Amino acid sequence: MEEDKPHKPHRPRKSGRKAEKKAKKHEATRAVSQAGMTAKQRNPKAFAVQNVTKLKKTVRRTLDIKEKKVHDPVVDRTPLEPPPIIVAVVGPPKVGKSTLLRGLIKNYSSQKLANILGPVTVVSGKKRRLTFIECNNDMNSMIDIAKVADLVLLLIDASFGMEMETFEFLNICQVHGFPRIMGVLTHLDYFKDNKKLKTVRKTLKHRFWTEIYQGAKLFYLSGMIHGEYLKNDVHNLARFISVMKFRPLTWRNSHPYVLADRMEDISDPEKLRINPKMNRTVCFYGWMRGVPLKNKSTVHIPGCGDYLVSDVSNLPDPCPLPDLSKRRSLNDLERKLYAPFSGVGGIVYDKDAVYIDMGNRQPKKDVEVEYEDKGEELKAALIGSQLTLQERMTESSISLLSDGRAITSQQFADESSKVNSPAFETLTTATGRTRRRAVFNTAPPIEEETMSSGSESSDDDDDDAEGNNTHSPFDATQDVLEENEDLSFEDVSEDDANNKEDEGQLKWKENLVAKASKAFLDRQKSAPNLRKLVYEIDTQAGEESAESKSIDDVGGMFKVISRSQRSGIDNVDYTRLLDATARDWSNEEMVLKIKDCFVTGEWESSKDAQKLLDEDDDLYGDFEDLEQESSGEQEENNSDVNNEDSDTPVDGNQQKSKKISKEERRKKIEEKRLAKKQRIKEMFDAEYDKATDGDGADSHFDSIKANFDKQANLNKTEFDGMDDDLRVLYEGYRAGLYVRVEIQDMPCEFVEYFDPSAALILGGMTSSETVIGCLQARFKKHRWYGKILKTKDPVIFSLGWRRFQSLPLYTIQDHNGRNRHLKYTPEHMHCNAIFWGPSTPQNTGLLCLQSYSADQKGFRVCATGVILSQDKSMAIMKKLKLIGYPEKVHKKTAFIKDMFSSQLEVAKFEGAKIKTVSGIRGQVKKALRTPEGAFRATFEDSILMSDIVFLKTWYQVELPKFFNPVTNFIMPPDKRAEWQGMKTLGMLRKETGSKALFSKDSQYQKEPVRKQHHLKPFTVPRKLQKDLPFDYKPKVRGKWEDPITSKRVAVIRDTHEKKRDQLLNQMRTIHTVKEIKSREDGQQRHRDYRQKKKAEEAAKDRVRQRVRKELYTKLGKIKEKVHKKMNFNEADE
């Protein structure tokens, strides 16, 4: 029961000491809040640090997150109307690229493309367009797409896993700038078990994050219906694409490039008929991207080569952005689609023409075709016409009314030439001025004397005539001339002309405005009623009824009508001005009637202009008018002048009030200017205090970023408002323009084998990038590539816009700066690669392949690197070890042979250090005459004849100047992926089945080992033995006996054995003597034969010498006769 009882409510004290204390506290809090103090300022103890360690971690994490968001600021070169964003769909075969691309295009444009070829451009929003392109499954297309794509949709088959093409493309992107990449998982409907599906998605997601970055976006396409992905999945993917932000890449932000979406061969057909293999003139169309492209510059077409641009022009945008309206979404007309290679976008813009693709819609002559509308029938009639357009226009006729007479084009031309076609008449005035006048048949000709007499004063009044007359000046001139026919300056006498010269010249201009107005109103009354002629409706009754039913007439200018009268507004013919009553706008009452009809008038209490201006002054303050003071003085001067000119007197009090009001206004302006300066100073102090607070790291970054933003705004506004034709002369064709690039001398194979499915890029280059020279790059073999790379083996490089083949030399830099030659690339470390290629800026990434073949197993990217320098004087040194042998040794000097081949080589290495195997060091001195290549050397100790001498040296390796561009675009499409340049020696041996040549010098050998040298027994001279102590003197020892032989048992032979051994010894001796004698006889016969041959050779030499002597004697006599004859002829001359 006690728990159910309610608690006693708290009763705060309303009087007493405690109540007064609380009241004082609340009053203090209220005063502080009214003073503008924050909660932290009112109660600082409540915001004190409770846990120092936790605060330190929080601050550290906050700063880490802030630093991760900081990037190196770059200048934003994006134009006001940017080009379409390139979205590339990449993936292995049969992964769903084309299906996804068709779904995205259908989502953006509500159109379904059956066959997609080349780039497809759609409008995705009010300020964004997208260009979709599908990447083919070959290395050339993947490399080109990675260089220009802003966003990559990387498709992965979840049922199979990530394939090698995916990793290859990611590696290509890492080298060439790494655009934004979004992964898309397909074929998820193959999994029937949800648990397995969840595991696979998680595994692929983490692997994708490992390759890209943690948290990279990965989409899941859950399934397909009727061969298409789910509409909701595609829509979500399209939303992420439409709002994605992009960071400019270094290479694209410094080079112009065009992704061509249309190609046209404009070569002369007659020349092509004569020579089908001639070079072509080709036009490429596409949006400019990157920096502006100059005319007559050099561009590179990957897969084709370098070409000079012969002409560039900008065309109307075939897929423009919609107008900036307040609608949140685009209507169907604004969802445009442009895909020329796919046959979409029937209107094609060219430099000097517009083409409309009508399709093959020509019906048969005997078959009557029913058309849905008149447009289809008109198009079919135009296509089936056998006459030219000019002939058809000549024979055509038109009837304005249903029952009216038809007018032919010839009749219309004759009548219009009589009335509207002006003829030019050239007149020369007395001052020498030549004037051309357009003469119409309806107006009488103006006499030359009248024109010349009025030419001086008519120039001053041209502006007034134009301001007062809004109709045709020829009509006004006609009316004035008709009313002044009696005016002639020739009837005035000379005396009257001298006295009234000014009056005579200005007399014909009197009441010119009134006469022109009267003539205009008369023409309006006599003009035909167009509404009655066209619609057969008379508007006179409608006008009269509208005038009779008008509720209020405001100043004779504005009329207030009711809702019932609005339906009859369309019945009024506004092309005619029937109200000829003149209104005196100088009358103040007339002006006050229409005062509230304008913006500054009084409409309602909430829409009063003066009230709104006062509210704006209170909210935003006043603005300083720098011209107020000067304008005030000018008005004062003008008022003084007007007062002097006018005859009416001015009231003194009124003038004094104006003067006082001006002084007050000046004081007020001065006070506002001082207040504005004070506010600016306070803002500057606040910014300065904020920038100098702390370590200043953020302020430095912010200042750099602000400078870049300022530069970007300057770039956008510098040529703003300038005509495009003039602007391109200063800066070139900027990004965002749709351009037409004409290139001459293109190979005919490029046009014959053109494939629209491959990305066609025109990459602009600077003047220095067209030079071919020596490049040095930091180089590393990819760890996934199965083989090591050998120096001077051909490698395909992807560098900048180019793809080419070269022969690199691999080096490593020693501690002394020497570039040491390497035979192979290191396994897991960087080296330097020197190769012959195009000049490229530093820090540009490069990619290396050994073959484009898709049959190659494993990873195809063999190496990556970055450009370091372009030093042509780089020396690549290779280690060389020369071996020699002693020929003669004398103390510490020796003659070395077999190390060099000539005295010149010895002279080059004079003073070089040499060394023996035993470690004795020496030096090369001078070359010897014989044998060739021998030299004298000195050592630090005496060497032996069996020593081997080494010379360790270096020699420079020449860089092979080999540069072979990849020209796969001039090959048939089915063979482009198999482009093969120079082959390696291993490939050639494998194809021919030959083995490697064996060279003993090329084999790695062990270090030469010195042969074992047997020394003579040590003997002490007898002279020295006398002085030695007894212990060191050699002792006399007995005969040495072999311990093994001494242990043998003696064998005693019997008489028979002794006779047998004796007989064998005798026979052995006789045989030995016979062999010696036979050998000596043979040597003697050989000596006799050699002497005989020597005598024969000597006889032959004597005969040869005699014959040679006779021959030379005869030749000498002949030469002497010829010489004497030549001298005789010279003497005669």
Tab-separated table of N, CA, C and O in Angstrom, residues 572 773 948 952 1047:
chain	number	residue	atom	x	y	z
A	572	VAL	N	-7.001	40.276	-80.523
A	572	VAL	CA	-6.486	41.597	-80.850
A	572	VAL	C	-5.259	41.450	-81.736
A	572	VAL	O	-4.359	40.650	-81.441
A	773	GLY	N	65.780	10.361	-78.405
A	773	GLY	CA	67.087	10.413	-77.763
A	773	GLY	C	67.225	9.328	-76.709
A	773	GLY	O	66.467	8.363	-76.654
A	948	ILE	N	100.185	-16.020	-62.979
A	948	ILE	CA	99.201	-15.470	-63.936
A	948	ILE	C	98.919	-14.034	-63.525
A	948	ILE	O	98.615	-13.759	-62.363
A	952	LYS	N	92.249	-5.651	-64.144
A	952	LYS	CA	90.826	-5.354	-63.999
A	952	LYS	C	90.562	-3.935	-64.507
A	952	LYS	O	91.126	-2.976	-63.988
A	1047	LYS	N	112.120	-54.991	-44.939
A	1047	LYS	CA	111.351	-56.025	-44.248
A	1047	LYS	C	111.043	-57.242	-45.131
A	1047	LYS	O	110.541	-58.231	-44.649
